[in-house]
């Protein structure tokens, strides 16, 4: 049986719609990035994001259905990110999905955005459970064991900033604009990563938690010592390379600890999967690929367009839950916070679906 899902993503600054089937085919997807709307403010402004989602979502849905060449009758279910995220945007997407579900008489699935990232490698690479997941994005930084749909065991999280946030803040103090990740990666390619000695917080201290505050402060202090206008010259490239190398070391060490814990719990760790916007960074991917290989694990990294926020992953997570028998109530509340390891993630959700 092949099912077809329409997925909506509106939890941050990307308005996205996708049509995906349960044979892992992405029939069509459309995305509108609000970068230009937020760039002048140096970060995402929630109110502006919510209004932009509202004006863009409907045309994107129409375009996606047209691109996929499917009518509403072929759609089996409608999935939308219902949290966590900026609540104004989440409300826009979830309410649109509910309205379509009611009007078209289709099931509605409330998707946890983090679960959508966590399951992306099953859409892109058909990854089998269980696997170890490193989720690194603008808002999240976690290592977790993914044992099955709804069965997530958090090994560690960040104690301060998310990794994407550390990239963005570092780029900001260097005057590189927003978002910082791609700019830093580009400059780092021609930089000397040994020029600046930057700290690796929590290094040698076991466990799988992260901390980037000390690293961020060290970069700011290094910038303050640079000659004015240095953002264009070699020093800036060297600082980007040094920062990225520190991030790679931190991730590699934390993943090493996580692989060992995973192997103790599941017998062995065959797959390390990296997801979230920072997973688009090729230098970090290469480092983690080497690290995983040393422990007999294969790194799986979905294509960059499926790592950053997108609706194909939301449609896919909806399909996984739909096929597991889940249907959600139309009065489910959108949530700004929604941890992956809470009881309400487990299957089966109680009769009637997610509680309000
Ligand atoms: P997300 O929160 O999943 O939408 O991802 C956005 C975050 O990913 C932002 O903090 C970006 O700076 C970061 N990011 C995107 N591309 C890269 C990259 N090539 N290297 C590092 N960080 C990146
Ligand atoms: Mg995300």
Coordinates of C-alpha atoms and ligand atoms in Angstrom, one line a residue:
X1 CA 0.0 0.0 0.0
X2 CA 1.4 3.4 -1.0
X3 CA 0.2 6.4 1.1
X4 CA 0.5 10.0 0.1
X5 CA 1.1 12.8 2.6
X6 CA 0.9 16.6 2.4
X7 CA 3.4 18.1 4.9
X8 CA 3.6 21.7 6.2
X9 CA 6.6 23.3 8.0
X10 CA 6.3 26.7 9.6
X11 CA 8.2 26.5 12.9
X12 CA 11.0 29.0 12.2
X13 CA 11.8 31.1 9.2
X14 CA 11.2 28.6 6.4
X15 CA 7.7 28.3 4.9
X16 CA 7.7 24.8 3.3
X17 CA 5.2 22.4 1.8
X18 CA 5.9 18.9 0.4
X19 CA 4.1 16.0 -1.1
X20 CA 5.8 12.7 -0.1
X21 CA 4.7 9.0 -0.5
X22 CA 5.4 6.0 1.8
X23 CA 7.8 4.6 -0.9
X24 CA 10.2 7.4 0.1
X25 CA 9.4 9.4 -3.0
X26 CA 9.3 13.2 -2.8
X27 CA 6.8 14.1 -5.5
X28 CA 7.2 17.8 -5.0
X29 CA 8.3 20.4 -2.5
X30 CA 8.3 24.1 -2.3
X31 CA 10.1 26.3 0.2
X32 CA 10.2 30.0 0.8
X33 CA 13.1 31.2 3.0
X34 CA 12.4 34.4 4.9
X35 CA 16.1 35.2 5.1
X36 CA 15.6 38.6 3.4
X37 CA 12.8 39.6 5.7
X38 CA 14.9 39.0 8.9
X39 CA 18.4 39.8 7.6
X40 CA 18.3 43.5 8.6
X41 CA 17.6 42.4 12.2
X42 CA 20.5 39.9 12.4
X43 CA 18.1 37.1 13.4
X44 CA 14.6 35.8 13.2
X45 CA 11.8 38.1 14.4
X46 CA 8.9 35.9 15.5
X47 CA 6.1 38.3 14.6
X48 CA 7.5 38.9 11.1
X49 CA 8.0 35.2 10.6
X50 CA 4.3 34.4 11.6
X51 CA 3.0 37.0 9.2
X52 CA 5.2 35.8 6.3
X53 CA 4.1 32.2 6.9
X54 CA 0.5 33.4 6.7
X55 CA 0.9 35.1 3.4
X56 CA 3.1 32.5 1.8
X57 CA 1.6 29.2 2.9
X58 CA -1.5 29.0 0.7
X59 CA 0.2 29.7 -2.6
X60 CA 2.9 27.2 -1.7
X61 CA 0.3 24.5 -1.0
X62 CA -1.3 25.2 -4.4
X63 CA 2.1 25.2 -6.2
X64 CA 3.2 21.9 -4.5
X65 CA 0.0 20.1 -5.4
X66 CA 0.3 21.3 -9.0
X67 CA 4.0 20.3 -9.2
X68 CA 3.2 16.9 -7.8
X69 CA 0.3 16.6 -10.3
X70 CA -2.0 15.2 -7.6
X71 CA -5.4 16.3 -6.6
X72 CA -6.7 16.5 -3.0
X73 CA -8.5 13.1 -3.5
X74 CA -5.1 11.3 -3.8
X75 CA -3.8 12.7 -0.5
X76 CA -4.2 10.2 2.4
X77 CA -3.3 12.5 5.3
X78 CA -2.1 16.0 6.2
X79 CA 0.8 16.5 8.6
X80 CA 2.1 19.7 10.1
X81 CA 4.8 20.7 12.5
X82 CA 2.8 21.4 15.7
X83 CA 5.9 22.2 17.8
X84 CA 8.4 22.9 19.0
X85 CA 9.2 26.3 17.5
X86 CA 8.2 29.9 17.3
X87 CA 4.6 29.7 18.4
X88 CA 3.1 32.2 16.0
X89 CA 4.4 30.3 13.0
X90 CA 3.6 26.9 14.4
X91 CA 0.0 28.1 14.9
X92 CA -0.2 29.2 11.3
X93 CA 0.9 25.9 9.9
X94 CA -1.0 23.6 12.3
X95 CA -4.2 25.6 11.8
X96 CA -3.9 25.5 8.0
X97 CA -3.3 21.7 8.2
X98 CA -6.3 21.2 10.4
X99 CA -8.5 23.4 8.2
X100 CA -7.5 21.3 5.1
X101 CA -8.1 18.1 7.0
X102 CA -11.6 19.2 8.0
X103 CA -12.5 20.6 4.5
X104 CA -11.1 17.5 2.7
X105 CA -12.1 15.0 5.3
X106 CA -8.6 13.6 5.8
X107 CA -6.7 12.5 8.9
X108 CA -4.5 15.2 10.6
X109 CA -1.1 14.2 12.1
X110 CA 0.6 16.6 14.6
X111 CA 4.3 16.3 13.9
X112 CA 7.0 17.0 16.4
X113 CA 9.6 19.0 14.4
X114 CA 12.5 17.3 16.2
X115 CA 11.1 13.9 15.3
X116 CA 10.9 15.0 11.7
X117 CA 14.7 15.7 11.8
X118 CA 15.2 12.4 13.7
X119 CA 13.5 10.3 11.0
X120 CA 14.8 12.1 7.9
X121 CA 17.5 9.6 7.3
X122 CA 14.8 6.9 6.9
X123 CA 13.3 9.0 4.0
X124 CA 16.7 9.8 2.4
X125 CA 18.6 6.6 3.0
X126 CA 16.1 4.1 4.3
X127 CA 18.0 3.9 7.6
X128 CA 16.9 1.0 9.9
X129 CA 16.3 1.3 13.6
X130 CA 18.1 1.6 16.0
X131 CA 20.6 4.4 15.3
X132 CA 22.5 7.1 17.1
X133 CA 21.4 10.6 16.1
X134 CA 23.3 13.8 16.4
X135 CA 20.8 16.6 16.0
X136 CA 22.5 20.0 15.5
X137 CA 20.5 23.0 14.4
X138 CA 19.9 26.6 15.1
X139 CA 17.7 25.8 18.2
X140 CA 18.8 22.3 19.2
X141 CA 22.0 20.3 20.0
X142 CA 21.3 16.8 21.2
X143 CA 22.7 13.2 21.0
X144 CA 20.0 10.6 21.2
X145 CA 19.4 6.9 20.6
X146 CA 16.5 6.4 18.1
X147 CA 15.2 2.9 19.0
X148 CA 12.0 3.2 17.0
X149 CA 9.2 5.6 16.1
X150 CA 8.5 7.6 19.3
X151 CA 11.2 5.7 21.2
X152 CA 13.9 8.4 21.8
X153 CA 16.5 8.2 24.5
X154 CA 18.3 11.5 25.0
X155 CA 22.0 10.9 25.8
X156 CA 23.0 14.6 26.1
X157 CA 22.0 18.1 25.2
X158 CA 23.5 21.5 25.2
X159 CA 23.9 23.3 28.5
X160 CA 23.9 26.7 26.9
X161 CA 23.8 27.5 23.1
X162 CA 22.8 25.2 20.3
X163 CA 25.7 24.6 17.8
X164 CA 23.9 26.6 15.0
X165 CA 23.4 29.4 17.4
X166 CA 27.2 29.4 18.2
X167 CA 27.9 29.6 14.5
X168 CA 25.4 32.4 14.1
X169 CA 26.7 34.4 17.1
X170 CA 30.4 33.9 16.0
X171 CA 29.5 35.1 12.5
X172 CA 27.8 38.1 14.0
X173 CA 30.8 39.2 16.2
X174 CA 32.9 38.8 13.0
X175 CA 30.5 40.9 11.0
X176 CA 29.7 38.1 8.6
X177 CA 25.9 38.5 8.6
X178 CA 23.1 36.0 9.2
X179 CA 22.9 33.0 9.0
X180 CA 26.5 32.4 10.1
X181 CA 27.0 28.7 9.4
X182 CA 27.5 28.9 5.6
X183 CA 29.6 32.1 5.8
X184 CA 31.9 30.5 8.4
X185 CA 32.3 27.3 6.5
X186 CA 33.1 29.2 3.3
X187 CA 35.8 31.4 4.9
X188 CA 37.2 28.4 6.9
X189 CA 38.1 26.6 3.7
X190 CA 41.0 29.0 3.1
X191 CA 42.0 29.5 6.8
X192 CA 44.6 28.0 9.1
X193 CA 42.8 26.1 11.8
X194 CA 45.9 26.1 14.1
X195 CA 46.4 29.9 14.2
X196 CA 44.0 30.6 17.2
X197 CA 44.1 28.4 20.3
X198 CA 40.4 28.1 21.2
X199 CA 38.9 26.0 24.1
X200 CA 37.0 22.7 23.8
X201 CA 34.5 23.0 26.7
X202 CA 33.8 19.8 28.7
X203 CA 36.7 18.0 26.9
X204 CA 37.8 14.9 28.8
X205 CA 34.8 15.0 31.0
X206 CA 32.8 12.0 29.8
X207 CA 29.1 12.1 28.9
X208 CA 27.3 13.5 25.9
X209 CA 26.4 17.0 27.0
X210 CA 27.6 20.1 25.0
X211 CA 28.7 23.6 26.0
X212 CA 29.7 26.3 23.5
X213 CA 29.5 29.4 25.7
X214 CA 33.3 29.4 26.5
X215 CA 34.2 28.9 22.9
X216 CA 31.9 31.7 21.8
X217 CA 33.5 34.1 24.4
X218 CA 37.0 33.1 23.3
X219 CA 36.1 33.9 19.7
X220 CA 34.8 37.3 20.7
X221 CA 38.0 38.0 22.6
X222 CA 40.1 37.0 19.6
X223 CA 38.0 39.3 17.3
X224 CA 38.5 42.2 19.7
X225 CA 42.2 41.7 19.4
X226 CA 42.1 41.7 15.6
X227 CA 42.9 44.9 13.6
X228 CA 39.8 46.9 12.6
X229 CA 38.2 45.7 9.3
X230 CA 39.9 42.3 9.5
X231 CA 36.7 40.4 8.6
X232 CA 37.8 40.3 5.0
X233 CA 41.4 39.3 5.4
X234 CA 43.3 36.2 6.3
X235 CA 42.9 36.6 10.0
X236 CA 39.1 36.2 9.7
X237 CA 39.6 33.1 7.6
X238 CA 42.0 31.7 10.2
X239 CA 39.6 32.5 13.0
X240 CA 36.7 30.7 11.1
X241 CA 38.9 27.7 10.5
X242 CA 40.0 27.6 14.2
X243 CA 36.4 27.9 15.4
X244 CA 35.2 25.2 13.0
X245 CA 38.0 22.9 14.1
X246 CA 37.1 23.4 17.7
X247 CA 33.5 22.5 16.9
X248 CA 34.6 19.4 15.0
X249 CA 36.7 18.3 18.0
X250 CA 33.9 18.8 20.4
X251 CA 31.4 16.9 18.3
X252 CA 33.8 14.1 17.6
X253 CA 34.6 13.6 21.3
X254 CA 30.9 13.7 22.4
X255 CA 29.9 11.3 19.5
X256 CA 32.7 8.9 20.6
X257 CA 31.2 8.8 24.1
X258 CA 27.7 8.3 22.7
X259 CA 28.8 5.5 20.3
X260 CA 30.3 3.7 23.3
X261 CA 27.1 4.1 25.3
X262 CA 24.9 3.1 22.4
X263 CA 27.0 0.0 21.8
X264 CA 26.6 -1.0 25.5
X265 CA 22.8 -0.6 25.3
X266 CA 22.1 -2.0 21.8
X267 CA 25.0 -4.5 21.3
X268 CA 26.7 -2.4 18.7
X269 CA 26.5 1.0 17.0
X270 CA 26.2 0.5 13.2
X271 CA 24.9 3.9 12.2
X272 CA 25.6 7.5 13.3
X273 CA 23.1 9.9 11.7
X274 CA 23.6 13.6 11.6
X275 CA 20.6 15.9 11.1
X276 CA 19.6 19.6 11.5
X277 CA 20.9 22.7 9.7
X278 CA 24.5 22.4 10.9
X279 CA 24.7 18.9 9.3
X280 CA 24.9 20.8 6.0
X281 CA 28.5 21.6 7.0
X282 CA 30.8 19.4 4.9
X283 CA 33.9 19.8 7.1
X284 CA 32.0 18.6 10.2
X285 CA 30.5 15.7 8.2
X286 CA 34.0 14.6 7.1
X287 CA 35.3 14.6 10.7
X288 CA 32.4 12.7 12.0
X289 CA 32.6 10.2 9.2
X290 CA 36.2 9.4 10.2
X291 CA 35.3 9.3 13.9
X292 CA 32.4 6.9 13.3
X293 CA 34.5 4.7 11.1
X294 CA 37.1 4.2 13.9
X295 CA 34.3 2.6 15.9
X296 CA 32.9 0.5 13.1
X297 CA 29.9 2.8 12.5
X298 CA 28.8 4.4 9.3
X299 CA 27.9 8.1 9.2
X300 CA 24.7 8.8 7.3
X301 CA 24.1 12.4 6.4
X302 CA 20.9 13.3 4.5
X303 CA 21.4 15.7 1.6
X304 CA 21.8 19.3 2.9
X305 CA 18.4 20.4 1.6
X306 CA 16.8 17.7 3.9
X307 CA 19.0 18.7 6.8
X308 CA 17.8 22.3 7.0
X309 CA 14.2 22.9 7.8
X310 CA 11.9 21.4 5.1
X311 CA 8.5 20.0 4.7
X312 CA 9.5 16.6 3.2
X313 CA 10.7 15.5 6.6
X314 CA 7.4 16.6 8.2
X315 CA 5.4 14.7 5.6
X316 CA 7.6 11.7 6.1
X317 CA 7.3 11.8 9.9
X318 CA 3.5 12.1 9.5
X319 CA 3.6 9.0 7.2
X320 CA 5.6 7.0 9.7
X321 CA 3.0 7.7 12.4
X322 CA 0.0 7.3 10.1
X323 CA 1.2 3.8 9.2
X324 CA 1.7 3.1 12.9
X325 CA -1.9 3.8 13.4
X326 CA -1.8 7.3 14.8
X327 CA -4.5 9.9 14.1
X328 CA -4.5 13.2 16.0
X329 CA -7.4 15.2 17.3
X330 CA -8.2 18.4 15.5
X331 CA -8.1 20.3 18.8
X332 CA -4.5 19.4 19.6
X333 CA -2.6 22.6 20.8
X334 CA 0.5 23.8 19.0
X335 CA 3.4 23.9 21.4
X336 CA 6.4 26.1 21.7
X337 CA 8.3 23.3 23.6
X338 CA 7.9 19.6 23.0
X339 CA 10.7 17.3 24.2
X340 CA 11.3 14.1 22.1
X341 CA 11.6 11.9 25.2
X342 CA 8.3 12.8 26.8
X343 CA 5.6 10.2 27.3
X344 CA 3.3 11.8 24.7
X345 CA 5.8 10.8 22.0
X346 CA 5.4 7.1 22.6
X347 CA 3.2 4.9 20.3
X348 CA 0.4 4.2 20.6
X349 CA -0.8 7.6 21.7
X350 CA -3.8 7.2 23.9
X351 CA -7.2 6.8 22.3
X352 CA -8.2 10.0 20.6
X353 CA -4.6 11.0 19.9
X354 CA -2.4 13.6 21.5
X355 CA -4.0 15.3 24.5
X356 CA -4.7 19.0 24.4
Ligands
LIG1 P1 17.8 24.8 11.3 O1 17.7 25.3 12.7 O2 17.8 23.3 11.2 O3 16.9 25.5 10.3 O4 19.3 25.2 10.8 C1 19.8 26.5 10.8 C2 21.1 26.6 11.5 O5 22.0 25.8 10.8 C3 21.6 28.0 11.5 O6 22.1 28.3 12.9 C4 22.8 28.0 10.5 O7 23.8 28.9 10.9 C5 23.2 26.6 10.6 N1 23.9 26.2 9.4 C6 23.4 26.1 8.1 N2 24.4 25.8 7.3 C7 25.5 25.6 8.0 C8 26.9 25.2 7.7 N3 27.2 25.0 6.4 N4 27.8 25.1 8.7 C9 27.4 25.4 9.9 N5 26.1 25.7 10.3 C10 25.2 25.8 9.3
LIG2 MG1 14.9 22.6 12.5

